[in-house]
């Protein structure tokens, strides 16, 4: 075959195309998994759906490519053009399906299958092209092809979390990869095998590639506006601030009622963390029963908004309060973003406050000091990464961090909407060697919400400290009533939550789905 370049150069160019296309394919996979984790949580389920459907579809795509090998050049160019378009637009399409159509999972399956089938069709066609350049035994050809494919997958896998996602985000990152995919998959092959196909086919494929690039580049320009519109569709109130960090999506909304009082709400990955209208009910209930015990040195795990810290620092005899928050951006907003800083009374400026940006689980493992009181104020355990912060093992680490006579309080979710989850948390705390006192209060933004006060020695009494500051919501009669649960929401026959068996994920997903 006359290619116009030496066979060795031609093979190198084909293998470079394999390398690039493999990198692009893996980025599409990771983008779909990451988007699902951001939008609906439960990263294990999202990864399982995407990977299993795509691997299955790759097999189907390989079979469908068999009849196309006689026209491998044109077929490969078409496959890569369609893959660039479908893969590049995949994240945007799924975001739209989630925001406006409520069809996320069906759309995810369809998109994963389409991308997987197109990726699967690449290998037989590329093998045919390699053999046309220079015949070699099947084992050597497969070795060369898969070596380039796997190394490309490595580069794509590393580029997505460390370059594309931080610099461009989900939507723009996928679009950019689609552009690279189109150029590498279509232009290189078209140029290399230009003498094998007719002028009409060359022109049609070139125009097709230009059309694909035009769509992807045009969408890239409009992506920011689309993302703003789609994100706003997910929230009832106007979005005042939105940031996507390496850990989560932070959204703050702000609405003004007829009375003129603003309602500032914080959402992490779409889940409400507080409303400024009634957050005092939640944080008073979380902090002040704990503070009736020793509290000279206080540790707060989570609560990066600083609202629990605000309540802790209202006690003059608190010598130090250490707050451990995973996301540095959340700490920055709590300090510098006016509405939240005002709400937490600028608590991070108190000389007794110390903030640490770290994963609480890992931080506790390396801890070599003890605290009198520990507040565990974590997001709900709706995926494996957060469920570990409600595990028996995690509470064991907290127990080790408690000074003699020390106590812990844990936000435990809703005993009304998610009773199995609530009592699984309480049972997991008990399994770690704590005596527990579960209680619940009404927080209008959340509904009926529960907490667990725990001590490694005796069952802790639910009361306020004699020197408790003036509170807006909590008092002794309310605390006395808070330990009483209605018959249909009392202790359930549930399993404990551990690192090996994160049962809370299943409880949370099913109960909130049914609520």
Tab-separated table of C-alpha atoms in Angstrom:
chain	number	residue	atom	x	y	z
A	1	UNK	CA	0.000	0.000	0.000
A	2	UNK	CA	1.348	3.447	-0.918
A	3	UNK	CA	0.967	5.821	2.015
A	4	UNK	CA	3.365	8.578	1.126
A	5	UNK	CA	5.341	8.010	4.345
A	6	UNK	CA	7.582	5.134	5.507
A	7	UNK	CA	5.702	2.180	7.054
A	8	UNK	CA	7.403	2.725	10.399
A	9	UNK	CA	6.201	6.336	10.531
A	10	UNK	CA	2.704	5.293	9.485
A	11	UNK	CA	2.537	2.661	12.238
A	12	UNK	CA	3.764	5.212	14.770
A	13	UNK	CA	1.028	7.629	13.719
A	14	UNK	CA	-1.649	4.947	13.987
A	15	UNK	CA	-0.410	3.917	17.434
A	16	UNK	CA	-0.367	7.593	18.465
A	17	UNK	CA	-4.013	7.794	17.373
A	18	UNK	CA	-4.720	4.657	19.441
A	19	UNK	CA	-2.994	6.270	22.423
A	20	UNK	CA	-4.978	9.505	22.103
A	21	UNK	CA	-8.332	7.835	21.497
A	22	UNK	CA	-7.819	5.539	24.490
A	23	UNK	CA	-7.064	8.537	26.692
A	24	UNK	CA	-10.208	10.278	25.440
A	25	UNK	CA	-12.324	7.164	25.990
A	26	UNK	CA	-11.253	6.814	29.604
A	27	UNK	CA	-11.920	10.492	30.246
A	28	UNK	CA	-15.490	10.002	28.991
A	29	UNK	CA	-15.938	7.118	31.425
A	30	UNK	CA	-14.528	9.024	34.383
A	31	UNK	CA	-16.538	12.136	33.539
A	32	UNK	CA	-19.785	10.144	33.601
A	33	UNK	CA	-18.876	8.515	36.927
A	34	UNK	CA	-17.843	11.817	38.511
A	35	UNK	CA	-20.936	13.664	37.294
A	36	UNK	CA	-23.204	11.009	38.780
A	37	UNK	CA	-21.369	11.229	42.090
A	38	UNK	CA	-21.849	15.001	42.170
A	39	UNK	CA	-25.501	14.996	41.133
A	40	UNK	CA	-26.979	11.964	42.873
A	41	UNK	CA	-24.241	10.724	45.238
A	42	UNK	CA	-23.549	7.015	45.762
A	43	UNK	CA	-20.348	6.889	43.737
A	44	UNK	CA	-20.140	3.089	43.901
A	45	UNK	CA	-23.506	2.675	42.174
A	46	UNK	CA	-22.666	5.316	39.578
A	47	UNK	CA	-19.322	3.703	38.785
A	48	UNK	CA	-20.909	0.250	38.599
A	49	UNK	CA	-23.596	1.397	36.147
A	50	UNK	CA	-21.192	3.277	33.897
A	51	UNK	CA	-18.399	0.704	33.826
A	52	UNK	CA	-20.571	-2.392	33.490
A	53	UNK	CA	-22.723	-0.890	30.722
A	54	UNK	CA	-19.697	0.463	28.863
A	55	UNK	CA	-17.728	-2.794	29.029
A	56	UNK	CA	-20.782	-4.706	27.784
A	57	UNK	CA	-21.297	-2.164	25.011
A	58	UNK	CA	-17.630	-2.387	24.009
A	59	UNK	CA	-18.161	-6.071	23.268
A	60	UNK	CA	-21.232	-5.275	21.196
A	61	UNK	CA	-19.340	-2.537	19.362
A	62	UNK	CA	-16.499	-4.912	18.509
A	63	UNK	CA	-18.940	-7.371	16.979
A	64	UNK	CA	-20.736	-4.661	15.032
A	65	UNK	CA	-17.407	-3.473	13.598
A	66	UNK	CA	-16.625	-6.829	11.946
A	67	UNK	CA	-18.557	-6.137	8.696
A	68	UNK	CA	-16.918	-2.689	8.490
A	69	UNK	CA	-13.334	-3.970	8.222
A	70	UNK	CA	-13.462	-4.035	4.433
A	71	UNK	CA	-13.885	-0.243	4.531
A	72	UNK	CA	-11.849	0.319	7.675
A	73	UNK	CA	-10.556	3.808	6.873
A	74	UNK	CA	-13.946	5.393	6.294
A	75	UNK	CA	-15.559	3.358	9.074
A	76	UNK	CA	-12.919	4.353	11.619
A	77	UNK	CA	-13.174	8.035	10.687
A	78	UNK	CA	-16.964	7.929	11.060
A	79	UNK	CA	-16.764	6.058	14.383
A	80	UNK	CA	-14.296	8.579	15.797
A	81	UNK	CA	-16.332	11.546	14.606
A	82	UNK	CA	-19.496	10.192	16.203
A	83	UNK	CA	-17.601	9.227	19.374
A	84	UNK	CA	-16.121	12.724	19.644
A	85	UNK	CA	-19.600	14.225	19.304
A	86	UNK	CA	-21.383	11.819	21.673
A	87	UNK	CA	-18.573	11.728	24.252
A	88	UNK	CA	-17.980	15.463	24.146
A	89	UNK	CA	-21.667	16.265	24.631
A	90	UNK	CA	-22.340	13.419	27.086
A	91	UNK	CA	-21.875	15.381	30.298
A	92	UNK	CA	-23.949	18.298	29.072
A	93	UNK	CA	-26.752	15.965	27.956
A	94	UNK	CA	-26.824	14.146	31.282
A	95	UNK	CA	-26.809	17.411	33.235
A	96	UNK	CA	-29.823	18.539	31.187
A	97	UNK	CA	-31.565	15.196	31.754
A	98	UNK	CA	-31.057	15.593	35.499
A	99	UNK	CA	-31.982	19.271	35.753
A	100	UNK	CA	-35.053	19.416	33.511
A	101	UNK	CA	-36.277	15.947	32.585
A	102	UNK	CA	-35.760	13.857	35.738
A	103	UNK	CA	-34.453	11.061	33.512
A	104	UNK	CA	-30.882	10.866	34.713
A	105	UNK	CA	-30.441	7.109	35.162
A	106	UNK	CA	-32.082	6.098	31.833
A	107	UNK	CA	-30.034	8.772	30.074
A	108	UNK	CA	-26.880	7.542	31.813
A	109	UNK	CA	-27.461	3.993	30.588
A	110	UNK	CA	-28.114	5.139	27.001
A	111	UNK	CA	-25.079	7.443	26.888
A	112	UNK	CA	-22.797	4.860	28.526
A	113	UNK	CA	-23.912	2.230	26.019
A	114	UNK	CA	-23.404	4.558	23.042
A	115	UNK	CA	-19.930	5.644	24.158
A	116	UNK	CA	-18.947	2.078	25.033
A	117	UNK	CA	-20.126	0.676	21.689
A	118	UNK	CA	-18.165	3.297	19.764
A	119	UNK	CA	-15.025	2.666	21.818
A	120	UNK	CA	-15.432	-1.067	21.257
A	121	UNK	CA	-15.649	-0.577	17.494
A	122	UNK	CA	-12.262	1.158	17.457
A	123	UNK	CA	-10.067	-1.881	18.167
A	124	UNK	CA	-11.046	-4.176	15.228
A	125	UNK	CA	-10.833	-1.255	12.809
A	126	UNK	CA	-7.467	-0.104	14.137
A	127	UNK	CA	-6.148	-3.652	13.936
A	128	UNK	CA	-7.177	-3.778	10.280
A	129	UNK	CA	-5.442	-0.463	9.566
A	130	UNK	CA	-2.248	-1.603	11.256
A	131	UNK	CA	-2.195	-4.806	9.236
A	132	UNK	CA	-2.709	-2.861	6.006
A	133	UNK	CA	0.408	-0.859	6.689
A	134	UNK	CA	2.539	-3.901	7.398
A	135	UNK	CA	1.474	-7.481	7.904
A	136	UNK	CA	2.635	-9.062	11.149
A	137	UNK	CA	1.601	-11.989	13.286
A	138	UNK	CA	-1.553	-11.495	15.337
A	139	UNK	CA	0.222	-11.675	18.707
A	140	UNK	CA	2.645	-8.871	17.891
A	141	UNK	CA	-0.066	-6.681	16.399
A	142	UNK	CA	-2.300	-7.131	19.443
A	143	UNK	CA	0.637	-6.413	21.775
A	144	UNK	CA	1.465	-3.140	19.990
A	145	UNK	CA	-2.149	-2.070	19.823
A	146	UNK	CA	-3.002	-2.773	23.446
A	147	UNK	CA	0.260	-1.297	24.741
A	148	UNK	CA	-0.639	2.039	23.115
A	149	UNK	CA	-4.253	1.671	24.282
A	150	UNK	CA	-3.408	1.001	27.933
A	151	UNK	CA	-0.761	3.702	28.175
A	152	UNK	CA	-3.243	6.164	26.695
A	153	UNK	CA	-5.814	5.082	29.264
A	154	UNK	CA	-3.250	5.781	32.000
A	155	UNK	CA	-2.657	9.312	30.743
A	156	UNK	CA	-6.388	9.965	30.366
A	157	UNK	CA	-7.070	8.601	33.835
A	158	UNK	CA	-4.490	10.922	35.382
A	159	UNK	CA	-5.349	13.949	33.254
A	160	UNK	CA	-9.037	13.946	34.223
A	161	UNK	CA	-8.788	14.542	38.011
A	162	UNK	CA	-5.544	16.523	38.010
A	163	UNK	CA	-5.893	18.712	34.922
A	164	UNK	CA	-9.219	18.671	33.099
A	165	UNK	CA	-11.618	18.728	36.058
A	166	UNK	CA	-9.857	21.474	38.073
A	167	UNK	CA	-9.119	23.660	35.031
A	168	UNK	CA	-12.249	23.209	32.909
A	169	UNK	CA	-14.924	21.445	34.964
A	170	UNK	CA	-17.133	18.561	33.863
A	171	UNK	CA	-18.872	20.041	30.835
A	172	UNK	CA	-16.003	21.977	29.261
A	173	UNK	CA	-13.538	19.200	30.046
A	174	UNK	CA	-15.599	16.639	28.118
A	175	UNK	CA	-16.067	19.041	25.199
A	176	UNK	CA	-12.344	19.728	25.000
A	177	UNK	CA	-11.589	16.008	24.977
A	178	UNK	CA	-14.143	15.580	22.198
A	179	UNK	CA	-12.214	18.085	20.075
A	180	UNK	CA	-8.944	16.211	20.672
A	181	UNK	CA	-10.700	12.920	19.893
A	182	UNK	CA	-12.034	14.257	16.564
A	183	UNK	CA	-8.674	15.587	15.440
A	184	UNK	CA	-6.672	12.528	16.484
A	185	UNK	CA	-9.166	9.974	15.269
A	186	UNK	CA	-10.324	11.532	12.036
A	187	UNK	CA	-7.677	13.942	10.738
A	188	UNK	CA	-4.668	11.667	11.251
A	189	UNK	CA	-6.281	8.635	9.618
A	190	UNK	CA	-7.729	10.689	6.768
A	191	UNK	CA	-4.338	12.196	6.001
A	192	UNK	CA	-2.474	8.915	6.336
A	193	UNK	CA	-4.835	6.884	4.104
A	194	UNK	CA	-5.845	9.724	1.774
A	195	UNK	CA	-4.685	7.785	-1.282
A	196	UNK	CA	-6.932	4.825	-0.452
A	197	UNK	CA	-10.261	6.631	-0.529
A	198	UNK	CA	-11.882	8.723	-3.207
A	199	UNK	CA	-12.048	12.482	-3.282
A	200	UNK	CA	-15.776	12.515	-2.593
A	201	UNK	CA	-15.334	10.370	0.522
A	202	UNK	CA	-12.423	12.549	1.648
A	203	UNK	CA	-14.508	15.682	1.242
A	204	UNK	CA	-17.501	14.183	3.046
A	205	UNK	CA	-15.382	13.006	5.970
A	206	UNK	CA	-13.533	16.313	6.182
A	207	UNK	CA	-16.823	18.236	6.207
A	208	UNK	CA	-18.141	15.864	8.854
A	209	UNK	CA	-15.113	16.492	11.025
A	210	UNK	CA	-15.483	20.256	10.595
A	211	UNK	CA	-19.163	19.976	11.579
A	212	UNK	CA	-18.273	17.978	14.689
A	213	UNK	CA	-15.577	20.472	15.677
A	214	UNK	CA	-17.961	23.374	15.051
A	215	UNK	CA	-20.634	21.857	17.305
A	216	UNK	CA	-18.146	21.057	20.067
A	217	UNK	CA	-16.396	24.436	19.946
A	218	UNK	CA	-19.688	26.322	19.774
A	219	UNK	CA	-21.022	24.380	22.737
A	220	UNK	CA	-17.778	25.079	24.609
A	221	UNK	CA	-18.380	28.824	24.177
A	222	UNK	CA	-21.971	28.504	25.439
A	223	UNK	CA	-21.202	25.992	28.213
A	224	UNK	CA	-20.977	28.505	31.058
A	225	UNK	CA	-24.422	29.922	30.321
A	226	UNK	CA	-25.904	26.455	30.036
A	227	UNK	CA	-24.380	25.367	33.344
A	228	UNK	CA	-25.755	28.425	35.131
A	229	UNK	CA	-29.247	27.774	33.759
A	230	UNK	CA	-29.133	24.051	34.546
A	231	UNK	CA	-27.830	24.622	38.048
A	232	UNK	CA	-30.488	27.223	38.789
A	233	UNK	CA	-33.159	24.741	37.670
A	234	UNK	CA	-32.103	22.511	40.572
A	235	UNK	CA	-32.740	25.146	43.244
A	236	UNK	CA	-35.924	26.957	44.202
A	237	UNK	CA	-34.166	30.183	45.234
A	238	UNK	CA	-31.749	32.381	43.261
A	239	UNK	CA	-28.151	31.170	43.367
A	240	UNK	CA	-25.877	33.710	45.011
A	241	UNK	CA	-22.644	31.721	44.759
A	242	UNK	CA	-21.527	28.493	43.138
A	243	UNK	CA	-18.125	26.821	43.359
A	244	UNK	CA	-16.962	23.384	42.310
A	245	UNK	CA	-13.956	22.184	44.277
A	246	UNK	CA	-11.995	18.936	44.051
A	247	UNK	CA	-14.225	17.578	46.816
A	248	UNK	CA	-17.741	18.842	46.124
A	249	UNK	CA	-20.043	21.395	44.553
A	250	UNK	CA	-20.840	24.286	46.878
A	251	UNK	CA	-23.976	26.300	46.151
A	252	UNK	CA	-25.354	29.152	48.236
A	253	UNK	CA	-28.833	30.475	47.501
A	254	UNK	CA	-30.427	33.649	48.809
A	255	UNK	CA	-34.104	34.547	48.865
A	256	UNK	CA	-35.791	37.573	50.426
A	257	UNK	CA	-39.258	37.207	51.938
A	258	UNK	CA	-41.934	39.873	52.186
A	259	UNK	CA	-40.666	40.656	55.681
A	260	UNK	CA	-37.290	41.567	54.211
A	261	UNK	CA	-35.379	38.832	56.054
A	262	UNK	CA	-33.072	36.924	53.681
A	263	UNK	CA	-33.035	33.130	53.674
A	264	UNK	CA	-29.455	32.069	52.951
A	265	UNK	CA	-29.068	28.349	52.259
A	266	UNK	CA	-25.961	26.241	51.826
A	267	UNK	CA	-26.024	23.136	49.612
A	268	UNK	CA	-23.203	20.618	49.220
A	269	UNK	CA	-23.595	18.373	46.174
A	270	UNK	CA	-27.244	19.378	46.097
A	271	UNK	CA	-27.966	18.480	49.737
A	272	UNK	CA	-29.202	21.238	52.050
A	273	UNK	CA	-26.796	21.922	54.933
A	274	UNK	CA	-28.592	24.805	56.610
A	275	UNK	CA	-31.119	27.591	56.187
A	276	UNK	CA	-30.335	30.860	57.933
A	277	UNK	CA	-33.992	31.090	58.984
A	278	UNK	CA	-33.855	28.133	61.393
A	279	UNK	CA	-30.261	26.883	61.568
A	280	UNK	CA	-30.093	28.020	65.205
A	281	UNK	CA	-32.540	25.235	66.112
A	282	UNK	CA	-30.221	22.633	64.615
A	283	UNK	CA	-26.961	23.988	66.019
A	284	UNK	CA	-28.280	24.720	69.494
A	285	UNK	CA	-29.604	21.152	69.656
A	286	UNK	CA	-26.343	19.737	68.350
A	287	UNK	CA	-23.934	21.604	70.604
A	288	UNK	CA	-25.446	22.633	73.930
A	289	UNK	CA	-26.432	19.243	75.409
A	290	UNK	CA	-22.821	18.152	74.841
A	291	UNK	CA	-21.493	21.267	76.565
A	292	UNK	CA	-23.197	20.327	79.834
A	293	UNK	CA	-20.186	18.031	80.350
A	294	UNK	CA	-16.451	18.842	80.308
A	295	UNK	CA	-15.663	21.194	77.456
A	296	UNK	CA	-12.376	22.977	78.030
A	297	UNK	CA	-10.918	21.482	74.833
A	298	UNK	CA	-13.464	20.936	72.045
A	299	UNK	CA	-13.042	19.155	68.701
A	300	UNK	CA	-15.481	19.727	65.830
A	301	UNK	CA	-15.364	17.236	62.959
A	302	UNK	CA	-17.081	18.701	59.899
A	303	UNK	CA	-19.190	21.827	60.287
A	304	UNK	CA	-16.972	23.876	57.997
A	305	UNK	CA	-19.595	26.639	57.893
A	306	UNK	CA	-18.540	27.619	61.427
A	307	UNK	CA	-22.071	27.559	62.876
A	308	UNK	CA	-21.382	24.783	65.402
A	309	UNK	CA	-18.121	26.567	66.218
A	310	UNK	CA	-20.117	29.728	66.934
A	311	UNK	CA	-22.168	27.904	69.560
A	312	UNK	CA	-19.114	26.270	71.154
A	313	UNK	CA	-17.308	29.585	71.526
A	314	UNK	CA	-20.246	31.103	73.412
A	315	UNK	CA	-18.847	29.341	76.491
A	316	UNK	CA	-16.196	31.519	78.113
A	317	UNK	CA	-14.401	28.562	79.729
A	318	UNK	CA	-13.631	26.932	76.374
A	319	UNK	CA	-9.852	27.167	76.086
A	320	UNK	CA	-9.577	25.886	72.517
A	321	UNK	CA	-11.856	24.712	69.723
A	322	UNK	CA	-10.337	22.761	66.830
A	323	UNK	CA	-12.401	22.342	63.660
A	324	UNK	CA	-11.449	19.725	61.048
A	325	UNK	CA	-13.009	20.279	57.608
A	326	UNK	CA	-12.149	18.395	54.426
A	327	UNK	CA	-12.623	21.229	51.917
A	328	UNK	CA	-10.356	24.300	52.268
A	329	UNK	CA	-12.760	26.274	50.080
A	330	UNK	CA	-15.541	25.768	52.623
A	331	UNK	CA	-13.297	27.174	55.339
A	332	UNK	CA	-12.461	30.132	53.113
A	333	UNK	CA	-16.139	30.878	52.478
A	334	UNK	CA	-16.953	30.598	56.186
A	335	UNK	CA	-14.310	33.226	56.881
A	336	UNK	CA	-14.624	35.539	53.885
A	337	UNK	CA	-18.104	35.212	52.371
A	338	UNK	CA	-20.156	37.902	54.078
A	339	UNK	CA	-23.519	36.171	54.644
A	340	UNK	CA	-21.937	33.022	56.143
A	341	UNK	CA	-19.248	34.882	58.110
A	342	UNK	CA	-21.945	37.106	59.570
A	343	UNK	CA	-24.079	34.096	60.414
A	344	UNK	CA	-21.255	32.342	62.261
A	345	UNK	CA	-20.397	35.616	64.036
A	346	UNK	CA	-16.895	35.544	62.508
A	347	UNK	CA	-16.112	32.635	64.796
A	348	UNK	CA	-12.893	31.728	62.968
A	349	UNK	CA	-11.411	35.062	64.082
A	350	UNK	CA	-11.671	34.021	67.735
A	351	UNK	CA	-8.144	33.302	69.045
A	352	UNK	CA	-9.421	30.085	70.606
A	353	UNK	CA	-10.484	28.695	67.202
A	354	UNK	CA	-8.140	26.535	65.127
A	355	UNK	CA	-9.149	25.269	61.670
A	356	UNK	CA	-7.568	22.266	59.980
A	357	UNK	CA	-8.189	21.323	56.341
A	358	UNK	CA	-7.998	17.520	56.402
A	359	UNK	CA	-9.960	14.317	56.056
A	360	UNK	CA	-11.345	13.699	59.552
A	361	UNK	CA	-10.840	9.924	59.383
A	362	UNK	CA	-7.165	10.170	58.412
A	363	UNK	CA	-6.586	13.082	60.785
A	364	UNK	CA	-7.944	11.133	63.747
A	365	UNK	CA	-5.694	8.174	62.946
A	366	UNK	CA	-2.622	10.363	63.379
A	367	UNK	CA	-3.926	12.254	66.417
A	368	UNK	CA	-1.843	12.182	69.593
A	369	UNK	CA	-3.893	14.436	71.866
A	370	UNK	CA	-7.267	14.255	73.580
A	371	UNK	CA	-10.353	16.443	73.835
A	372	UNK	CA	-13.090	16.884	76.422
A	373	UNK	CA	-15.924	17.167	73.888
A	374	UNK	CA	-16.266	16.122	70.259
A	375	UNK	CA	-18.941	17.392	67.865
A	376	UNK	CA	-19.420	15.210	64.765
A	377	UNK	CA	-21.303	17.322	62.226
A	378	UNK	CA	-20.909	15.449	58.945
A	379	UNK	CA	-23.003	15.431	55.745
A	380	UNK	CA	-25.556	12.640	55.467
A	381	UNK	CA	-24.009	9.236	54.644
A	382	UNK	CA	-25.498	8.748	51.179
A	383	UNK	CA	-22.334	7.322	49.613
A	384	UNK	CA	-19.380	5.203	50.697
A	385	UNK	CA	-17.014	8.155	51.159
A	386	UNK	CA	-19.282	9.776	53.760
A	387	UNK	CA	-20.591	6.511	55.235
A	388	UNK	CA	-17.083	5.778	56.590
A	389	UNK	CA	-17.539	8.848	58.829
A	390	UNK	CA	-20.480	7.062	60.472
A	391	UNK	CA	-18.766	3.693	60.882
A	392	UNK	CA	-17.935	1.728	64.017
A	393	UNK	CA	-14.260	2.215	63.149
A	394	UNK	CA	-14.632	6.001	62.944
A	395	UNK	CA	-16.372	6.198	66.300
A	396	UNK	CA	-13.589	4.042	67.720
A	397	UNK	CA	-11.084	6.670	66.602
A	398	UNK	CA	-13.194	9.394	68.237
A	399	UNK	CA	-13.332	7.361	71.451
A	400	UNK	CA	-9.547	7.186	71.478
A	401	UNK	CA	-9.429	10.981	71.112
A	402	UNK	CA	-11.647	11.593	74.163
A	403	UNK	CA	-10.116	12.606	77.466
A	404	UNK	CA	-11.377	10.848	80.630
A	405	UNK	CA	-14.961	11.951	81.210
A	406	UNK	CA	-15.212	13.233	77.643
A	407	UNK	CA	-18.335	12.969	75.480
A	408	UNK	CA	-19.349	13.027	71.829
A	409	UNK	CA	-22.427	14.186	69.925
A	410	UNK	CA	-23.284	13.061	66.382
A	411	UNK	CA	-25.797	14.518	63.951
A	412	UNK	CA	-27.740	11.383	63.056
A	413	UNK	CA	-30.234	12.303	60.359
A	414	UNK	CA	-34.000	12.186	60.449
A	415	UNK	CA	-35.701	9.580	62.645
A	416	UNK	CA	-38.921	10.319	60.774
A	417	UNK	CA	-37.846	10.191	57.123
A	418	UNK	CA	-34.951	7.747	57.613
A	419	UNK	CA	-35.521	5.770	60.842
A	420	UNK	CA	-33.361	2.800	59.818
A	421	UNK	CA	-30.469	5.143	59.084
A	422	UNK	CA	-30.956	6.989	62.368
A	423	UNK	CA	-30.995	3.850	64.510
A	424	UNK	CA	-28.142	2.284	62.540
A	425	UNK	CA	-26.004	5.305	63.436
A	426	UNK	CA	-27.008	5.013	67.095
A	427	UNK	CA	-26.292	1.266	67.055
A	428	UNK	CA	-22.904	1.819	65.385
A	429	UNK	CA	-21.933	4.338	68.060
A	430	UNK	CA	-22.920	1.820	70.748
A	431	UNK	CA	-20.936	-0.920	68.981
A	432	UNK	CA	-17.832	1.275	69.292
A	433	UNK	CA	-18.172	1.138	73.094
A	434	UNK	CA	-20.321	4.173	73.854
A	435	UNK	CA	-23.383	4.533	76.042
A	436	UNK	CA	-25.864	6.551	74.001
A	437	UNK	CA	-28.746	8.968	74.446
A	438	UNK	CA	-30.604	9.553	71.163
A	439	UNK	CA	-32.844	12.607	70.855
A	440	UNK	CA	-34.682	14.594	68.196
A	441	UNK	CA	-36.116	18.063	67.577
A	442	UNK	CA	-38.048	19.865	64.863
A	443	UNK	CA	-36.037	21.915	62.369
A	444	UNK	CA	-38.520	23.218	59.760
A	445	UNK	CA	-36.035	23.191	56.878
A	446	UNK	CA	-35.119	19.558	57.597
A	447	UNK	CA	-38.188	18.228	59.385
A	448	UNK	CA	-37.836	15.963	62.412
A	449	UNK	CA	-34.066	15.728	62.982
A	450	UNK	CA	-32.064	13.565	65.327
A	451	UNK	CA	-28.801	13.481	67.263
A	452	UNK	CA	-26.942	11.027	69.468
A	453	UNK	CA	-25.156	12.086	72.646
A	454	UNK	CA	-22.600	9.489	73.703
A	455	UNK	CA	-20.135	8.720	76.500
A	456	UNK	CA	-17.608	5.861	76.846
A	457	UNK	CA	-18.655	5.363	80.474
A	458	UNK	CA	-22.245	5.976	81.558
A	459	UNK	CA	-25.384	6.930	79.656
A	460	UNK	CA	-25.179	10.743	79.342
A	461	UNK	CA	-28.021	12.850	80.689
A	462	UNK	CA	-29.638	15.276	78.287
A	463	UNK	CA	-29.515	18.674	79.938
A	464	UNK	CA	-28.100	22.166	79.602
A	465	UNK	CA	-25.035	23.394	81.462
A	466	UNK	CA	-25.660	25.763	84.397
A	467	UNK	CA	-23.615	28.397	82.581
A	468	UNK	CA	-25.312	27.856	79.210
A	469	UNK	CA	-25.792	31.116	77.294
A	470	UNK	CA	-29.221	32.458	76.473
A	471	UNK	CA	-30.727	30.294	73.745
A	472	UNK	CA	-33.475	31.026	71.216
A	473	UNK	CA	-34.834	27.487	70.895
A	474	UNK	CA	-33.546	24.974	73.406
A	475	UNK	CA	-34.569	24.702	77.062
A	476	UNK	CA	-34.894	21.994	79.725
A	477	UNK	CA	-38.526	20.959	78.999
A	478	UNK	CA	-37.776	20.637	75.293
A	479	UNK	CA	-34.759	18.435	76.017
A	480	UNK	CA	-36.826	16.249	78.285
A	481	UNK	CA	-39.364	15.736	75.493
A	482	UNK	CA	-36.624	15.257	72.875
A	483	UNK	CA	-35.746	11.777	74.171
A	484	UNK	CA	-39.272	10.471	73.523
A	485	UNK	CA	-39.810	8.887	70.092
A	486	UNK	CA	-43.262	8.001	68.715
A	487	UNK	CA	-44.110	4.299	68.485
A	488	UNK	CA	-43.626	4.143	64.731
A	489	UNK	CA	-40.157	5.697	64.931
A	490	UNK	CA	-38.582	3.866	67.850
A	491	UNK	CA	-35.609	1.493	67.785
A	492	UNK	CA	-35.465	-0.622	64.629
A	493	UNK	CA	-33.887	-3.987	63.907
A	494	UNK	CA	-30.991	-2.648	61.890
A	495	UNK	CA	-27.346	-3.510	61.232
A	496	UNK	CA	-24.310	-1.527	62.340
A	497	UNK	CA	-22.358	0.434	59.745
A	498	UNK	CA	-18.718	-0.565	59.208
A	499	UNK	CA	-15.996	0.128	56.665
A	500	UNK	CA	-16.374	-3.352	55.211
A	501	UNK	CA	-20.182	-3.277	55.239
A	502	UNK	CA	-21.392	0.320	54.625
A	503	UNK	CA	-25.033	-0.557	55.228
A	504	UNK	CA	-25.983	3.056	55.824
A	505	UNK	CA	-25.654	3.775	52.119
A	506	UNK	CA	-28.453	1.340	51.301
A	507	UNK	CA	-30.614	2.526	54.205
A	508	UNK	CA	-30.193	6.178	53.219
A	509	UNK	CA	-30.812	5.659	49.529
A	510	UNK	CA	-33.961	3.591	50.028
A	511	UNK	CA	-35.504	5.633	52.846
A	512	UNK	CA	-35.005	9.060	51.283
A	513	UNK	CA	-36.209	7.672	47.960
A	514	UNK	CA	-39.422	6.504	49.629
A	515	UNK	CA	-39.941	9.635	51.734
